Amino acid sequence: LSTDFDGTLYADFENPPVPLCLQSLIRGLQSRGAKWVINTGRALPDLLLALEQAELGVEPDYLVVVEREIYRRHGDKYVEARAWNESCRREHTQLFERITPDLSRIQQWIRARFDARVYADAYSPVCLQSRSNEDTDAIVEFLEEYCRSVTNLTVVRNDVYARFSHVNYNKGSALGEIARQLRIGPDGVLAAGDHWNDLPMLSQEFARWLVAPDNAIEAVKKRVRQQQGYVSGQPHGYGVARGVEFFLEFNHYPLSDLG
């Protein structure tokens, strides 16, 4: 079970931010051997703080952070999938070194046309926080055009945020690596998400069973429907819970077995 965090699993204006019905479903599935992955764009420290504040009654078995790095729960800690993460960091470093001469030009183009925050962090030499989705649409179009000139470079977007990334590392490929380690094929994987950066994992290449809550953007709902997935009429974690229940019943799995 792979769930995006913000907007899909977690709604900070709800109390509790993750519905108890969804927590109960996940707990029941874990008791039967299922593994739960939180698959997010957040960095690891930020996600761990949010999980602590959410006071969950259930713990994820895996974390995918910044849409690419994998961590596995070991006791009360999360340890990194070293081989995957080291390869991920090495390939990103090599890719970003290639585009270093162009970074100033890219940043200047954005700042000259938009009131947007453009900065670098530990994960990308170009990160964006825009004022509106319309501005982000235009900036991402410019960045995607640039990416077409650089092998393996892509843009990852979530709402008014965006950053450069390596095309081979995303929520989908990270989920595929976890499934590979667990020796689980796509038929044994359910994925739920709500925004642009979730699209790579909302693919039957990685997950046979796909869920979008009611608050998902239209591009996500369309992609999920095209693959015979479930689009809920309820938002956030309630929508995920309904999707999990739907596919369990579709596969003749009695919900009563989950407690």
CSV table of C-alpha atoms in Angstrom, one decimal, residues 127-250:
chain,number,residue,atom,x,y,z
A,127,CYS,CA,13.7,24.8,-6.9
A,128,LEU,CA,10.6,26.9,-7.5
A,129,GLN,CA,7.8,28.3,-5.3
A,130,SER,CA,5.5,30.3,-7.4
A,131,ARG,CA,2.6,32.7,-6.6
A,132,SER,CA,-0.1,30.8,-8.5
A,133,ASN,CA,-0.7,27.7,-10.5
A,134,GLU,CA,-1.0,29.8,-13.7
A,135,ASP,CA,2.5,31.2,-13.1
A,136,THR,CA,3.8,27.7,-12.3
A,137,ASP,CA,2.2,26.3,-15.5
A,138,ALA,CA,4.2,28.9,-17.6
A,139,ILE,CA,7.5,28.4,-15.7
A,140,VAL,CA,7.2,24.6,-15.8
A,141,GLU,CA,6.6,24.8,-19.6
A,142,PHE,CA,9.9,26.7,-19.9
A,143,LEU,CA,11.7,24.3,-17.7
A,144,GLU,CA,10.4,21.3,-19.6
A,145,GLU,CA,11.5,22.8,-22.8
A,146,TYR,CA,15.0,23.1,-21.3
A,147,CYS,CA,14.9,19.5,-20.1
A,148,ARG,CA,14.3,18.3,-23.6
A,149,SER,CA,17.9,19.4,-24.4
A,150,VAL,CA,19.4,17.5,-21.4
A,151,THR,CA,19.4,13.7,-21.3
A,152,ASN,CA,17.7,12.3,-18.1
A,153,LEU,CA,16.6,15.7,-16.8
A,154,THR,CA,13.0,16.3,-15.8
A,155,VAL,CA,10.8,18.6,-13.7
A,156,VAL,CA,8.9,17.3,-10.7
A,157,ARG,CA,5.9,19.5,-9.8
A,158,ASN,CA,3.5,19.6,-6.9
A,159,ASP,CA,1.0,22.5,-6.9
A,160,VAL,CA,3.0,25.7,-7.0
A,161,TYR,CA,6.3,24.0,-6.2
A,162,ALA,CA,8.7,22.4,-8.7
A,163,ARG,CA,12.3,21.2,-9.0
A,164,PHE,CA,14.7,19.4,-11.3
A,165,SER,CA,15.2,15.7,-10.9
A,166,HIS,CA,16.7,12.6,-12.7
A,167,VAL,CA,14.0,11.0,-14.9
A,168,ASN,CA,14.8,7.5,-13.5
A,169,TYR,CA,14.1,8.4,-9.9
A,170,ASN,CA,10.6,9.2,-8.9
A,171,LYS,CA,7.7,8.0,-6.7
A,172,GLY,CA,7.0,5.2,-9.2
A,173,SER,CA,10.5,3.9,-9.6
A,174,ALA,CA,11.1,4.0,-5.9
A,175,LEU,CA,7.8,2.1,-5.3
A,176,GLY,CA,9.0,-0.4,-7.9
A,177,GLU,CA,12.3,-0.9,-6.1
A,178,ILE,CA,10.5,-1.6,-2.8
A,179,ALA,CA,8.2,-4.1,-4.5
A,180,ARG,CA,11.2,-5.7,-6.0
A,181,GLN,CA,12.9,-6.1,-2.6
A,182,LEU,CA,9.7,-7.6,-1.2
A,183,ARG,CA,9.2,-9.8,-4.3
A,184,ILE,CA,5.8,-8.3,-5.0
A,185,GLY,CA,4.5,-7.7,-8.5
A,186,PRO,CA,2.2,-4.9,-9.5
A,187,ASP,CA,-0.9,-7.0,-8.9
A,188,GLY,CA,0.0,-6.9,-5.2
A,189,VAL,CA,0.3,-3.1,-5.0
A,190,LEU,CA,-2.2,-0.3,-4.4
A,191,ALA,CA,-1.2,3.3,-4.8
A,192,ALA,CA,-3.1,6.5,-3.9
A,193,GLY,CA,-2.2,10.1,-4.7
A,194,ASP,CA,-3.6,13.5,-5.5
A,195,HIS,CA,-1.1,15.7,-7.4
A,196,TRP,CA,1.3,16.0,-10.3
A,197,ASN,CA,4.3,14.3,-8.5
A,198,ASP,CA,2.1,11.3,-7.8
A,199,LEU,CA,1.5,10.5,-11.5
A,200,PRO,CA,4.7,8.2,-11.8
A,201,MET,CA,3.4,5.8,-9.2
A,202,LEU,CA,-0.2,6.0,-10.3
A,203,SER,CA,0.7,3.7,-13.1
A,204,GLN,CA,-0.1,0.0,-13.6
A,205,GLU,CA,3.6,-0.5,-14.3
A,206,PHE,CA,4.0,-0.3,-10.6
A,207,ALA,CA,0.5,-0.7,-9.0
A,208,ARG,CA,-2.5,-2.6,-10.4
A,209,TRP,CA,-4.9,-0.9,-8.0
A,210,LEU,CA,-5.1,2.9,-8.2
A,211,VAL,CA,-6.9,5.4,-5.9
A,212,ALA,CA,-7.5,9.2,-6.1
A,213,PRO,CA,-9.4,11.1,-3.4
A,214,ASP,CA,-12.0,13.7,-4.3
A,215,ASN,CA,-9.6,16.6,-3.8
A,216,ALA,CA,-7.1,15.2,-6.4
A,217,ILE,CA,-6.3,17.4,-9.4
A,218,GLU,CA,-8.1,16.6,-12.6
A,219,ALA,CA,-5.0,15.2,-14.3
A,220,VAL,CA,-4.7,12.6,-11.5
A,221,LYS,CA,-8.4,11.7,-11.6
A,222,LYS,CA,-8.2,11.3,-15.4
A,223,ARG,CA,-5.1,9.1,-15.2
A,224,VAL,CA,-6.6,6.9,-12.5
A,225,ARG,CA,-9.9,6.5,-14.4
A,226,GLN,CA,-8.1,5.6,-17.6
A,227,GLN,CA,-6.5,2.7,-15.8
A,228,GLN,CA,-9.8,1.5,-14.2
A,229,GLY,CA,-8.8,2.9,-10.9
A,230,TYR,CA,-11.1,4.3,-8.1
A,231,VAL,CA,-11.9,8.0,-7.8
A,232,SER,CA,-13.6,8.6,-4.5
A,233,GLY,CA,-16.3,11.1,-3.8
A,234,GLN,CA,-14.7,11.8,-0.4
A,235,PRO,CA,-11.5,13.8,0.1
A,236,HIS,CA,-8.1,13.1,1.6
A,237,GLY,CA,-7.7,10.0,3.9
A,238,TYR,CA,-11.5,9.3,3.8
A,239,GLY,CA,-11.2,8.9,0.0
A,240,VAL,CA,-8.2,6.6,0.4
A,241,ALA,CA,-10.1,4.5,2.9
A,242,ARG,CA,-13.0,4.1,0.5
A,243,GLY,CA,-10.7,3.2,-2.3
A,244,VAL,CA,-8.9,0.5,-0.3
A,245,GLU,CA,-12.3,-0.9,0.8
A,246,PHE,CA,-13.5,-0.9,-2.8
A,247,PHE,CA,-10.6,-2.9,-4.1
A,248,LEU,CA,-10.6,-5.3,-1.1
A,249,GLU,CA,-14.2,-6.1,-1.8
A,250,PHE,CA,-13.5,-6.3,-5.6
